[in-house]
Amino acid sequence: MPRKYETPLLDELEKGPFPSFVTEIKKAAARNDMAADELGQLEKSYRERRGYWKHGGIVGVRGYGGGVIGRYSSLPEEFPSVANFHTIRINSVSGFFYTSKILKEMCDLWDKYGSGLTNMHGSTGDLILLGTSTENLEPIFAEFSSRGWDLGGSGSALRTPSCCIGPARCEWSNIDTLDINYNLTQEWQDEMHRPAFPYKFKFKTAGCAVDCIASIARADCSIIGTWKGTIAVNQDEVATYAKNGMNIKEEIVDMCPSGCMSYDGKELKINDEDCIRCMHCIAKMTKALKATGEKGATILIGSKAPFVIGSTLSWVIIPFIKMEPPYDEFKDLIRKMWEFWDEHGKNRERIGELIIRKGMREFLEFIGVEPQPQQIKEPRRDPFFFWTEADLQK
Amino acid sequence: MALPQRRTDIGPPHYKDFLPPVMLKNYGDWKHHEILNPGLMVHVANSGDKVWSIRVATPRLLSTDTIREFADLAEKYCGGYLRWTTRNNVEFLVSEEKNIEPLWKELVEKNHMMGGIGNRISNIVHTQGWIHCHSAATDASGIVKALMDDLADYFTTRETPNKVKLAVACCTNMCGAVHCSDIAIVAIHRKIPKIDHDKVKNMCEVPSTIASCPTGAISPDPARKSIKVNDEKCMYCGNCFTVCPPMDIADPEFDGVAIVAGGKVSNLRSNPKFSKLVIPYIKNNPPRWPEVTEAVRLILDAYIAGAKKHERVGEWIERIGWEKFFKVTDLPFTFQHIDDFTIARETFRTAATFKW
C-alpha cells in the first residue's frame, strides 16, 4: 500500500468547478508509491512555500543524449519513492492526435513502470511522463520504442517540433503543417537525440498568421503559412454576415491594419496589393473570404523567453518560400543556419542571440539571403555602418 | 519477463494513423467552421462532410485513470478519435451528429467542463511548478486552478471582447508563453542567491556560471575557489541557479509573482506583442493565491468595460494608453515598472502627448 499523507492545503484545491490536478495526483497516489510521495512532497512545498526538486546528473537511455530530464527530491529520506523521479519526454504526434487504443496502451505501460502521472502536454509539445526511477528508464524506452514511439528532445539539441492542427481540420492553413512537422522531425532525429548544438533549437509551424501554435513567440525557427495572391470575396456570404448583425464597416473595414478594404453596404472590396495578410477579416468572415493564389511560408528566426538578454519575437529572414515535400530548399537553409551557429555560437547562446550579437549582415551573407525591406520594421537610424572592400568597389 | 527489442531514432508515429476517417478524407479541403456553443464547433468540408469538436478542460496534469476515461468516451462516441489542444484541452472529434448529445450528456454527468471556444477565456498555459521543477518560485498548477475556478463562467458561457489568453510561469525561465499573453503571471525572486561555496568547486563551471548572468553581476572569487554576486547588479533572474545548483535562490519569504498584460502572438489586426509589467509583486499565498485571482479579475473587468469588440487586451491598452490603463485600474505605478534592462530606451516616452 502506498504511503498516505495528510494534505489539508492541497485538499483546498479539490474544491471549485475547474478540474483539479490534486484529484489527479490522488487518483494515482492511491495505488502508486511514487505518486503518493509526490503528493506528500507537494503538500510540504505548499506548507513551506518552496520547491524541493534538484536537477542535474546524467540520466538517460543508451545511445541517446536527451529525452529524459533528471529529477531528484532534495528530501530523499522523507520521500524515498521520489528520491529519483525523472521526466520522460515522448515525441507527440503532429497536431496532438490520439486514438483510444494507443492511449490505453500507453497508460498500461506507464502504470507498470512509472508514477501514473502525465502532462498532456509539456510547453514544447512533448507527451510528458511525469516521474520514474533510474532503473525503469531502459525498460520504458524498450516498451515504447517497440510500439512505434520515440523520445523527444532535451538539452542543447533540436527540441520536439510542434505545429497547429493545419489542413487536418482548418480552412485557413496555407501549408501542410502536420506533414512539415513530421518530415522535419524524421529528418533530424540525430540532432534531436544526440545534443550537439550550442543550445536548444525549436521549430514551430503555423498554417497562417493567426499562429495557434505561438510560433512567433516560442520557436527559434517560426514557419508561418501565407500566400501571394488575392482574397476571394463571396458577396452573397458578405450580405448574410451583414444580415445576421455584423457591422462590417466597424468590425472588419475599420479594423483592417493596412486600410485596404471598403464596404458601401452592398459590396466588400479589397485592394489586395495593400493587404498585409493579418487574417482578421478572413477569421471573422470565414464563409465569405478565402485566400487564393500561390501558397507558401514566411520563415522567421529568433524568438525565445527572457533568458539571457530579454524576450524576443522571431523576425523575418525569408519573406516567402514554397513549402512542398521533400522541403529541400528549406532544409538546406536550416543546415546553413546551424553551420553559422555551430561556427560562431557560444555555449548556451540561442541562434537569435547570436544573430543579434554578430549582426544580421553576417548571418544573411553566410546563409546566402539578400537584404530585403520585408526583414525589418524600419532602416537603421544612426549613421554608423560597415563598408566592406567589395561594397566600396560597387 | 523479457523486454521487447528497443528501436532508436524512429521518430513519432505518423499523424495520419490517428486522424478520424472524415478528417483524412477531407484533409486540406475544409470550407468553413462555426462555433455552435462555447464547447462545440463544427467544421464543414467542401465535400459537405462535417466533423464536430467538443472541447473539454483538463488541468494538464493527468493521471492514467482520467486518460483512460477520455479514451473510453472517445471509443463510445468518436470511433476512438480525440486530440489535445495547445492549451491543454481535450477535443473529442465526433463524426456522427447523433453522438454529440449523448457524449455531451455523459461529459456533464462525469463533471467535465466544456468550453473555451471563441471570444472567451480558454485554458491556461502553464508550467511545472513545485510539482516537478527545480527552479520554481511558485506552484503554477495551484494558481491555475484558483484562477480557473474564479473565471469558470468565462470558459463555459460568458463572452469577452476577444479571446483572453492567460498563462502562468513558475519562474522567469518562462516555459509557458507568458511573455506574449493577454494576462499572465510569472513567479519572481527578490533576493540574491545564497552561495554554498564548498559545493561550487565541485559542481559548477565558473566561466559558464559567469556567462549565465544577464547583468554581469557574477565574478570569480579566487580566494574561496568560488564565485561571488554583486548585489547591486543582480536582478534575481535565477539563471545562475540552473547552471550552478549551489546558488540557491528560492526564498519562501520574498518569492512571489508578478503580473504582466497586453501580449499576443497572433498577427490579427495588430502585430504580435510582448506582455508588459502591470503588478511587480504579489506574495505567494498558497493554497489559493486570493490576491492573484483578485488582481487578474481587476484587469479583466477593466478590459471588458473598456475594450471595443475584437480588441485584445494589448490592443485596448495601446488605444487608451498605458497612463490611462493605470488610471482605470487604479494600480500603483512604481520604479519597477520603468525598464532598466536591455531595451530601456525603447520604452521611454519620447513625445509630449499623453493623457492626464
mmCIF file of C-alpha atoms in Angstrom, chain B:
data_model
loop_
_atom_site.group_PDB
_atom_site.id
_atom_site.type_symbol
_atom_site.label_atom_id
_atom_site.label_comp_id
_atom_site.label_asym_id
_atom_site.label_seq_id
_atom_site.Cartn_x
_atom_site.Cartn_y
_atom_site.Cartn_z
ATOM 1 C CA MET B 1 9.666 -11.134 -18.434
ATOM 2 C CA ALA B 2 11.931 -10.264 -21.325
ATOM 3 C CA LEU B 3 11.651 -6.762 -22.712
ATOM 4 C CA PRO B 4 10.773 -6.200 -26.367
ATOM 5 C CA GLN B 5 13.524 -5.220 -28.794
ATOM 6 C CA ARG B 6 14.225 -1.499 -28.475
ATOM 7 C CA ARG B 7 14.368 0.685 -31.588
ATOM 8 C CA THR B 8 16.136 4.025 -31.915
ATOM 9 C CA ASP B 9 15.593 7.164 -33.969
ATOM 10 C CA ILE B 10 12.254 6.074 -35.373
ATOM 11 C CA GLY B 11 10.622 9.418 -34.553
ATOM 12 C CA PRO B 12 6.953 9.838 -33.679
ATOM 13 C CA PRO B 13 4.197 7.754 -35.290
ATOM 14 C CA HIS B 14 2.674 9.155 -38.493
ATOM 15 C CA TYR B 15 -0.207 11.515 -37.780
ATOM 16 C CA LYS B 16 -2.388 10.018 -40.494
ATOM 17 C CA ASP B 17 -2.707 6.856 -38.396
ATOM 18 C CA PHE B 18 -4.528 8.930 -35.774
ATOM 19 C CA LEU B 19 -6.910 11.057 -37.820
ATOM 20 C CA PRO B 20 -10.583 10.132 -37.884
ATOM 21 C CA PRO B 21 -11.654 8.955 -41.365
ATOM 22 C CA VAL B 22 -13.648 12.153 -42.023
ATOM 23 C CA MET B 23 -10.554 14.276 -41.416
ATOM 24 C CA LEU B 24 -8.391 12.015 -43.503
ATOM 25 C CA LYS B 25 -10.875 12.120 -46.367
ATOM 26 C CA ASN B 26 -11.233 15.912 -46.321
ATOM 27 C CA TYR B 27 -7.614 16.678 -45.440
ATOM 28 C CA GLY B 28 -6.730 20.169 -46.695
ATOM 29 C CA ASP B 29 -10.176 20.616 -48.175
ATOM 30 C CA TRP B 30 -12.143 22.376 -45.430
ATOM 31 C CA LYS B 31 -14.593 25.114 -46.313
ATOM 32 C CA HIS B 32 -15.545 26.858 -43.088
ATOM 33 C CA HIS B 33 -16.363 26.296 -39.441
ATOM 34 C CA GLU B 34 -18.938 27.533 -37.000
ATOM 35 C CA ILE B 35 -18.972 27.831 -33.229
ATOM 36 C CA LEU B 36 -22.241 26.211 -32.151
ATOM 37 C CA ASN B 37 -21.736 26.838 -28.442
ATOM 38 C CA PRO B 38 -18.711 27.632 -26.234
ATOM 39 C CA GLY B 39 -17.711 23.965 -26.118
ATOM 40 C CA LEU B 40 -18.780 22.799 -29.556
ATOM 41 C CA MET B 41 -17.780 23.673 -33.093
ATOM 42 C CA VAL B 42 -18.404 22.133 -36.474
ATOM 43 C CA HIS B 43 -16.028 22.122 -39.418
ATOM 44 C CA VAL B 44 -17.570 21.717 -42.861
ATOM 45 C CA ALA B 45 -15.605 20.357 -45.807
ATOM 46 C CA ASN B 46 -16.062 21.275 -49.467
ATOM 47 C CA SER B 47 -17.444 17.750 -49.885
ATOM 48 C CA GLY B 48 -20.240 18.624 -47.433
ATOM 49 C CA ASP B 49 -18.810 16.295 -44.774
ATOM 50 C CA LYS B 50 -18.768 17.589 -41.215
ATOM 51 C CA VAL B 51 -16.759 16.972 -38.083
ATOM 52 C CA TRP B 52 -17.831 18.224 -34.648
ATOM 53 C CA SER B 53 -15.338 19.007 -31.914
ATOM 54 C CA ILE B 54 -16.299 19.075 -28.245
ATOM 55 C CA ARG B 55 -13.692 20.853 -26.137
ATOM 56 C CA VAL B 56 -13.156 19.778 -22.525
ATOM 57 C CA ALA B 57 -10.899 21.385 -19.940
ATOM 58 C CA THR B 58 -8.145 19.443 -18.237
ATOM 59 C CA PRO B 59 -5.667 20.502 -15.543
ATOM 60 C CA ARG B 60 -2.828 19.383 -17.902
ATOM 61 C CA LEU B 61 -1.517 17.096 -15.190
ATOM 62 C CA LEU B 62 -3.495 13.912 -15.791
ATOM 63 C CA SER B 63 -3.498 10.524 -14.146
ATOM 64 C CA THR B 64 -3.718 7.450 -16.315
ATOM 65 C CA ASP B 65 -7.217 6.938 -14.785
ATOM 66 C CA THR B 66 -8.535 10.120 -16.389
ATOM 67 C CA ILE B 67 -6.798 9.461 -19.702
ATOM 68 C CA ARG B 68 -8.488 6.042 -19.776
ATOM 69 C CA GLU B 69 -11.816 7.718 -19.049
ATOM 70 C CA PHE B 70 -11.296 10.059 -22.024
ATOM 71 C CA ALA B 71 -10.286 7.081 -24.159
ATOM 72 C CA ASP B 72 -13.445 5.180 -23.177
ATOM 73 C CA LEU B 73 -15.636 8.137 -24.094
ATOM 74 C CA ALA B 74 -13.854 8.548 -27.419
ATOM 75 C CA GLU B 75 -14.378 4.863 -28.119
ATOM 76 C CA LYS B 76 -18.068 5.058 -27.283
ATOM 77 C CA TYR B 77 -18.876 8.188 -29.305
ATOM 78 C CA CYS B 78 -15.998 9.107 -31.652
ATOM 79 C CA GLY B 79 -14.668 5.859 -33.102
ATOM 80 C CA GLY B 80 -11.804 6.256 -30.620
ATOM 81 C CA TYR B 81 -10.549 9.557 -32.038
ATOM 82 C CA LEU B 82 -9.569 12.524 -29.883
ATOM 83 C CA ARG B 83 -6.860 15.140 -29.651
ATOM 84 C CA TRP B 84 -5.361 17.649 -27.270
ATOM 85 C CA THR B 85 -5.151 21.389 -27.944
ATOM 86 C CA THR B 86 -2.084 23.535 -27.356
ATOM 87 C CA ARG B 87 -3.876 24.972 -24.314
ATOM 88 C CA ASN B 88 -4.295 21.595 -22.555
ATOM 89 C CA ASN B 89 -7.911 20.930 -23.524
ATOM 90 C CA VAL B 90 -9.158 17.641 -24.902
ATOM 91 C CA GLU B 91 -11.172 17.669 -28.118
ATOM 92 C CA PHE B 92 -13.497 14.804 -28.894
ATOM 93 C CA LEU B 93 -13.724 14.500 -32.688
ATOM 94 C CA VAL B 94 -17.279 13.448 -33.461
ATOM 95 C CA SER B 95 -18.113 12.258 -36.979
ATOM 96 C CA GLU B 96 -21.766 11.409 -36.405
ATOM 97 C CA GLU B 97 -24.137 14.177 -35.385
ATOM 98 C CA LYS B 98 -26.297 11.809 -33.346
ATOM 99 C CA ASN B 99 -23.387 11.181 -30.969
ATOM 100 C CA ILE B 100 -22.967 14.824 -29.910
ATOM 101 C CA GLU B 101 -25.835 14.948 -27.457
ATOM 102 C CA PRO B 102 -25.171 11.684 -25.602
ATOM 103 C CA LEU B 103 -21.439 12.457 -25.386
ATOM 104 C CA TRP B 104 -22.168 15.933 -24.031
ATOM 105 C CA LYS B 105 -24.613 14.449 -21.533
ATOM 106 C CA GLU B 106 -22.122 11.892 -20.309
ATOM 107 C CA LEU B 107 -19.397 14.538 -20.011
ATOM 108 C CA VAL B 108 -21.725 16.636 -17.861
ATOM 109 C CA GLU B 109 -22.560 13.600 -15.730
ATOM 110 C CA LYS B 110 -18.865 12.943 -15.195
ATOM 111 C CA ASN B 111 -18.399 16.575 -14.089
ATOM 112 C CA HIS B 112 -16.324 17.686 -17.045
ATOM 113 C CA MET B 113 -16.217 21.301 -18.101
ATOM 114 C CA MET B 114 -16.859 22.135 -21.752
ATOM 115 C CA GLY B 115 -15.976 25.488 -23.262
ATOM 116 C CA GLY B 116 -13.077 27.693 -24.228
ATOM 117 C CA ILE B 117 -14.044 28.155 -27.903
ATOM 118 C CA GLY B 118 -14.468 31.661 -29.308
ATOM 119 C CA ASN B 119 -14.235 35.043 -27.588
ATOM 120 C CA ARG B 120 -13.751 33.926 -24.012
ATOM 121 C CA ILE B 121 -11.120 32.575 -21.675
ATOM 122 C CA SER B 122 -9.608 29.283 -22.667
ATOM 123 C CA ASN B 123 -7.484 27.027 -20.510
ATOM 124 C CA ILE B 124 -4.300 28.445 -19.015
ATOM 125 C CA VAL B 125 -0.916 27.561 -20.467
ATOM 126 C CA HIS B 126 1.365 26.858 -17.517
ATOM 127 C CA THR B 127 4.488 25.252 -16.222
ATOM 128 C CA GLN B 128 5.567 22.562 -13.787
ATOM 129 C CA GLY B 129 5.906 24.496 -10.529
ATOM 130 C CA TRP B 130 6.612 22.828 -7.215
ATOM 131 C CA ILE B 131 5.198 19.593 -8.647
ATOM 132 C CA HIS B 132 8.358 18.769 -10.523
ATOM 133 C CA CYS B 133 10.688 21.701 -11.241
ATOM 134 C CA HIS B 134 13.985 22.619 -9.607
ATOM 135 C CA SER B 135 13.706 26.363 -10.204
ATOM 136 C CA ALA B 136 10.027 27.028 -9.430
ATOM 137 C CA ALA B 137 9.331 30.150 -7.376
ATOM 138 C CA THR B 138 5.644 29.304 -7.118
ATOM 139 C CA ASP B 139 3.269 26.475 -7.973
ATOM 140 C CA ALA B 140 1.786 27.061 -11.411
ATOM 141 C CA SER B 141 -0.936 24.392 -11.137
ATOM 142 C CA GLY B 142 -2.307 25.825 -7.886
ATOM 143 C CA ILE B 143 -2.590 29.332 -9.306
ATOM 144 C CA VAL B 144 -4.188 27.970 -12.484
ATOM 145 C CA LYS B 145 -6.753 26.002 -10.513
ATOM 146 C CA ALA B 146 -7.635 29.003 -8.330
ATOM 147 C CA LEU B 147 -7.874 31.323 -11.342
ATOM 148 C CA MET B 148 -9.951 28.974 -13.477
ATOM 149 C CA ASP B 149 -12.345 28.277 -10.592
ATOM 150 C CA ASP B 150 -12.837 32.025 -10.326
ATOM 151 C CA LEU B 151 -13.155 32.536 -14.090
ATOM 152 C CA ALA B 152 -15.076 29.328 -14.845
ATOM 153 C CA ASP B 153 -18.046 31.230 -16.294
ATOM 154 C CA TYR B 154 -15.774 32.826 -18.857
ATOM 155 C CA PHE B 155 -14.725 29.354 -20.014
ATOM 156 C CA THR B 156 -18.175 27.817 -20.180
ATOM 157 C CA THR B 157 -20.529 30.653 -21.172
ATOM 158 C CA ARG B 158 -19.660 34.330 -20.805
ATOM 159 C CA GLU B 159 -18.049 36.309 -23.599
ATOM 160 C CA THR B 160 -15.171 38.764 -23.617
ATOM 161 C CA PRO B 161 -14.439 41.369 -26.363
ATOM 162 C CA ASN B 162 -11.968 38.924 -27.914
ATOM 163 C CA LYS B 163 -10.062 35.872 -26.732
ATOM 164 C CA VAL B 164 -8.235 36.328 -23.438
ATOM 165 C CA LYS B 165 -5.210 34.080 -23.233
ATOM 166 C CA LEU B 166 -3.814 33.528 -19.763
ATOM 167 C CA ALA B 167 -0.508 31.949 -18.827
ATOM 168 C CA VAL B 168 1.395 31.111 -15.665
ATOM 169 C CA ALA B 169 5.154 30.564 -15.485
ATOM 170 C CA CYS B 170 6.673 29.383 -12.220
ATOM 171 C CA CYS B 171 9.970 31.215 -12.803
ATOM 172 C CA THR B 172 11.487 33.700 -15.229
ATOM 173 C CA ASN B 173 12.704 30.851 -17.427
ATOM 174 C CA MET B 174 9.091 31.051 -18.691
ATOM 175 C CA CYS B 175 8.418 27.600 -20.107
ATOM 176 C CA GLY B 176 4.872 28.907 -20.643
ATOM 177 C CA ALA B 177 4.217 31.654 -23.224
ATOM 178 C CA VAL B 178 3.895 34.319 -20.545
ATOM 179 C CA HIS B 179 5.870 36.906 -22.462
ATOM 180 C CA CYS B 180 3.155 37.171 -25.143
ATOM 181 C CA SER B 181 -0.147 36.561 -23.286
ATOM 182 C CA ASP B 182 -3.141 38.828 -22.622
ATOM 183 C CA ILE B 183 -2.764 38.474 -18.867
ATOM 184 C CA ALA B 184 -0.016 36.374 -17.367
ATOM 185 C CA ILE B 185 1.641 35.527 -14.122
ATOM 186 C CA VAL B 186 5.351 34.989 -13.737
ATOM 187 C CA ALA B 187 6.997 33.958 -10.496
ATOM 188 C CA ILE B 188 9.975 36.013 -9.398
ATOM 189 C CA HIS B 189 12.673 36.086 -6.762
ATOM 190 C CA ARG B 190 13.642 39.275 -4.963
ATOM 191 C CA LYS B 191 16.812 38.297 -3.094
ATOM 192 C CA ILE B 192 20.230 37.385 -4.448
ATOM 193 C CA PRO B 193 21.250 33.706 -4.480
ATOM 194 C CA LYS B 194 22.847 32.185 -1.384
ATOM 195 C CA ILE B 195 26.095 30.522 -2.420
ATOM 196 C CA ASP B 196 27.265 27.251 -0.899
ATOM 197 C CA HIS B 197 30.966 27.839 -1.584
ATOM 198 C CA ASP B 198 32.096 24.323 -0.664
ATOM 199 C CA LYS B 199 29.885 22.815 -3.336
ATOM 200 C CA VAL B 200 30.646 25.362 -6.069
ATOM 201 C CA LYS B 201 34.129 23.988 -6.711
ATOM 202 C CA ASN B 202 32.816 20.500 -7.417
ATOM 203 C CA MET B 203 29.507 21.236 -9.105
ATOM 204 C CA CYS B 204 29.971 24.418 -11.154
ATOM 205 C CA GLU B 205 31.938 25.538 -14.125
ATOM 206 C CA VAL B 206 32.933 29.110 -13.301
ATOM 207 C CA PRO B 207 33.004 30.610 -16.846
ATOM 208 C CA SER B 208 29.569 29.297 -17.789
ATOM 209 C CA THR B 209 28.146 30.450 -14.447
ATOM 210 C CA ILE B 210 29.524 33.959 -15.070
ATOM 211 C CA ALA B 211 28.176 33.888 -18.644
ATOM 212 C CA SER B 212 24.705 32.896 -17.448
ATOM 213 C CA CYS B 213 24.229 36.277 -15.734
ATOM 214 C CA PRO B 214 22.477 38.890 -17.879
ATOM 215 C CA THR B 215 23.732 41.813 -15.808
ATOM 216 C CA GLY B 216 27.365 40.850 -15.231
ATOM 217 C CA ALA B 217 26.789 40.507 -11.503
ATOM 218 C CA ILE B 218 28.791 37.295 -11.084
ATOM 219 C CA SER B 219 32.586 37.316 -10.819
ATOM 220 C CA PRO B 220 35.247 34.828 -9.696
ATOM 221 C CA ASP B 221 36.168 34.615 -6.015
ATOM 222 C CA PRO B 222 39.695 33.146 -6.319
ATOM 223 C CA ALA B 223 40.362 33.132 -2.576
ATOM 224 C CA ARG B 224 37.488 30.723 -1.997
ATOM 225 C CA LYS B 225 37.824 28.980 -5.375
ATOM 226 C CA SER B 226 34.230 30.031 -5.895
ATOM 227 C CA ILE B 227 32.200 32.902 -7.314
ATOM 228 C CA LYS B 228 30.603 35.994 -5.814
ATOM 229 C CA VAL B 229 27.486 38.000 -6.649
ATOM 230 C CA ASN B 230 27.379 41.795 -6.786
ATOM 231 C CA ASP B 231 24.116 42.578 -5.025
ATOM 232 C CA GLU B 232 23.832 45.972 -6.733
ATOM 233 C CA LYS B 233 23.751 44.372 -10.183
ATOM 234 C CA CYS B 234 21.784 41.155 -9.519
ATOM 235 C CA MET B 235 18.192 41.228 -10.830
ATOM 236 C CA TYR B 236 17.352 37.819 -9.242
ATOM 237 C CA CYS B 237 16.546 36.095 -12.557
ATOM 238 C CA GLY B 238 17.840 32.750 -11.264
ATOM 239 C CA ASN B 239 19.569 31.721 -14.491
ATOM 240 C CA CYS B 240 22.782 31.100 -12.497
ATOM 241 C CA PHE B 241 20.995 28.543 -10.301
ATOM 242 C CA THR B 242 20.166 26.400 -13.339
ATOM 243 C CA VAL B 243 23.832 26.382 -14.367
ATOM 244 C CA CYS B 244 25.222 26.156 -10.838
ATOM 245 C CA PRO B 245 22.879 24.424 -8.339
ATOM 246 C CA PRO B 246 24.752 25.568 -5.179
ATOM 247 C CA MET B 247 23.469 29.097 -5.875
ATOM 248 C CA ASP B 248 20.126 28.588 -4.157
ATOM 249 C CA ILE B 249 17.796 31.469 -4.943
ATOM 250 C CA ALA B 250 14.483 30.107 -3.619
ATOM 251 C CA ASP B 251 13.246 32.206 -0.710
ATOM 252 C CA PRO B 252 9.894 31.351 0.872
ATOM 253 C CA GLU B 253 9.517 34.760 2.431
ATOM 254 C CA PHE B 254 10.376 37.004 -0.518
ATOM 255 C CA ASP B 255 9.462 34.931 -3.607
ATOM 256 C CA GLY B 256 6.145 35.624 -5.263
ATOM 257 C CA VAL B 257 4.599 36.526 -8.595
ATOM 258 C CA ALA B 258 4.462 39.470 -10.969
ATOM 259 C CA ILE B 259 1.550 40.117 -13.333
ATOM 260 C CA VAL B 260 2.105 41.159 -16.940
ATOM 261 C CA ALA B 261 -0.512 42.056 -19.547
ATOM 262 C CA GLY B 262 -1.128 43.068 -23.127
ATOM 263 C CA GLY B 263 0.768 40.437 -25.088
ATOM 264 C CA LYS B 264 -0.425 38.444 -28.093
ATOM 265 C CA VAL B 265 1.083 36.024 -30.600
ATOM 266 C CA SER B 266 -1.352 36.299 -33.488
ATOM 267 C CA ASN B 267 -0.876 38.776 -36.331
ATOM 268 C CA LEU B 268 -4.611 39.551 -36.413
ATOM 269 C CA ARG B 269 -5.154 43.333 -36.800
ATOM 270 C CA SER B 270 -2.047 44.391 -34.884
ATOM 271 C CA ASN B 271 1.403 42.853 -34.729
ATOM 272 C CA PRO B 272 2.359 40.251 -32.119
ATOM 273 C CA LYS B 273 3.379 41.971 -28.910
ATOM 274 C CA PHE B 274 5.044 41.311 -25.600
ATOM 275 C CA SER B 275 3.238 41.363 -22.280
ATOM 276 C CA LYS B 276 4.281 44.282 -20.077
ATOM 277 C CA LEU B 277 4.591 44.589 -16.313
ATOM 278 C CA VAL B 278 1.439 45.744 -14.541
ATOM 279 C CA ILE B 279 1.910 44.420 -10.986
ATOM 280 C CA PRO B 280 5.531 43.886 -9.878
ATOM 281 C CA TYR B 281 4.899 41.662 -6.884
ATOM 282 C CA ILE B 282 2.247 39.669 -5.078
ATOM 283 C CA LYS B 283 3.349 37.353 -2.291
ATOM 284 C CA ASN B 284 2.967 33.603 -2.594
ATOM 285 C CA ASN B 285 -0.175 32.759 -0.717
ATOM 286 C CA PRO B 286 -0.931 29.072 -1.223
ATOM 287 C CA PRO B 287 -3.114 27.134 -1.496
ATOM 288 C CA ARG B 288 -5.358 29.558 -3.455
ATOM 289 C CA TRP B 289 -3.436 32.795 -4.014
ATOM 290 C CA PRO B 290 -6.509 35.014 -3.460
ATOM 291 C CA GLU B 291 -4.582 38.246 -4.143
ATOM 292 C CA VAL B 292 -3.606 36.904 -7.573
ATOM 293 C CA THR B 293 -7.123 35.966 -8.622
ATOM 294 C CA GLU B 294 -8.345 39.340 -7.418
ATOM 295 C CA ALA B 295 -5.693 41.171 -9.470
ATOM 296 C CA VAL B 296 -6.481 39.196 -12.625
ATOM 297 C CA ARG B 297 -10.193 39.967 -12.133
ATOM 298 C CA LEU B 298 -9.420 43.654 -11.801
ATOM 299 C CA ILE B 299 -7.523 43.744 -15.116
ATOM 300 C CA LEU B 300 -10.091 41.546 -16.843
ATOM 301 C CA ASP B 301 -13.022 43.658 -15.674
ATOM 302 C CA ALA B 302 -11.320 46.868 -16.821
ATOM 303 C CA TYR B 303 -10.694 45.283 -20.229
ATOM 304 C CA ILE B 304 -14.281 44.082 -20.590
ATOM 305 C CA ALA B 305 -15.580 47.526 -19.617
ATOM 306 C CA GLY B 306 -13.236 49.442 -21.911
ATOM 307 C CA ALA B 307 -12.426 47.378 -24.981
ATOM 308 C CA LYS B 308 -14.160 47.546 -28.334
ATOM 309 C CA LYS B 309 -15.417 44.333 -29.907
ATOM 310 C CA HIS B 310 -12.498 42.254 -31.306
ATOM 311 C CA GLU B 311 -9.855 44.211 -29.373
ATOM 312 C CA ARG B 312 -7.401 42.072 -27.429
ATOM 313 C CA VAL B 313 -6.151 43.295 -24.033
ATOM 314 C CA GLY B 314 -2.959 44.704 -25.575
ATOM 315 C CA GLU B 315 -4.861 46.441 -28.382
ATOM 316 C CA TRP B 316 -7.221 48.034 -25.884
ATOM 317 C CA ILE B 317 -4.325 49.268 -23.723
ATOM 318 C CA GLU B 318 -2.435 50.632 -26.724
ATOM 319 C CA ARG B 319 -5.529 52.531 -27.843
ATOM 320 C CA ILE B 320 -6.216 54.128 -24.468
ATOM 321 C CA GLY B 321 -2.536 54.489 -23.483
ATOM 322 C CA TRP B 322 -0.667 52.913 -20.562
ATOM 323 C CA GLU B 323 -1.143 56.010 -18.390
ATOM 324 C CA LYS B 324 -4.876 55.578 -18.758
ATOM 325 C CA PHE B 325 -4.613 51.869 -18.067
ATOM 326 C CA PHE B 326 -3.039 52.616 -14.685
ATOM 327 C CA LYS B 327 -5.751 55.188 -14.065
ATOM 328 C CA VAL B 328 -8.742 52.973 -14.877
ATOM 329 C CA THR B 329 -7.336 50.002 -12.978
ATOM 330 C CA ASP B 330 -6.069 52.171 -10.121
ATOM 331 C CA LEU B 331 -2.954 50.022 -9.968
ATOM 332 C CA PRO B 332 0.066 51.708 -8.368
ATOM 333 C CA PHE B 333 2.849 52.750 -10.729
ATOM 334 C CA THR B 334 6.314 52.105 -9.268
ATOM 335 C CA PHE B 335 10.034 52.233 -10.104
ATOM 336 C CA GLN B 336 9.790 48.541 -11.032
ATOM 337 C CA HIS B 337 7.545 49.472 -13.986
ATOM 338 C CA ILE B 338 10.222 51.595 -15.670
ATOM 339 C CA ASP B 339 12.559 49.417 -17.697
ATOM 340 C CA ASP B 340 16.235 49.413 -16.770
ATOM 341 C CA PHE B 341 17.227 46.222 -18.562
ATOM 342 C CA THR B 342 18.346 45.738 -22.198
ATOM 343 C CA ILE B 343 15.725 47.716 -24.144
ATOM 344 C CA ALA B 344 15.046 50.504 -21.649
ATOM 345 C CA ARG B 345 15.448 53.455 -24.002
ATOM 346 C CA GLU B 346 12.938 51.998 -26.467
ATOM 347 C CA THR B 347 10.291 52.237 -23.733
ATOM 348 C CA PHE B 348 10.708 55.864 -22.629
ATOM 349 C CA ARG B 349 8.043 58.344 -23.819
ATOM 350 C CA THR B 350 9.708 60.497 -26.461
ATOM 351 C CA ALA B 351 6.704 62.739 -27.058
ATOM 352 C CA ALA B 352 4.780 65.381 -25.167
ATOM 353 C CA THR B 353 1.489 63.671 -25.903
ATOM 354 C CA PHE B 354 -0.158 61.783 -23.088
ATOM 355 C CA LYS B 355 -3.316 61.788 -21.030
ATOM 356 C CA TRP B 356 -3.738 63.268 -17.539
#
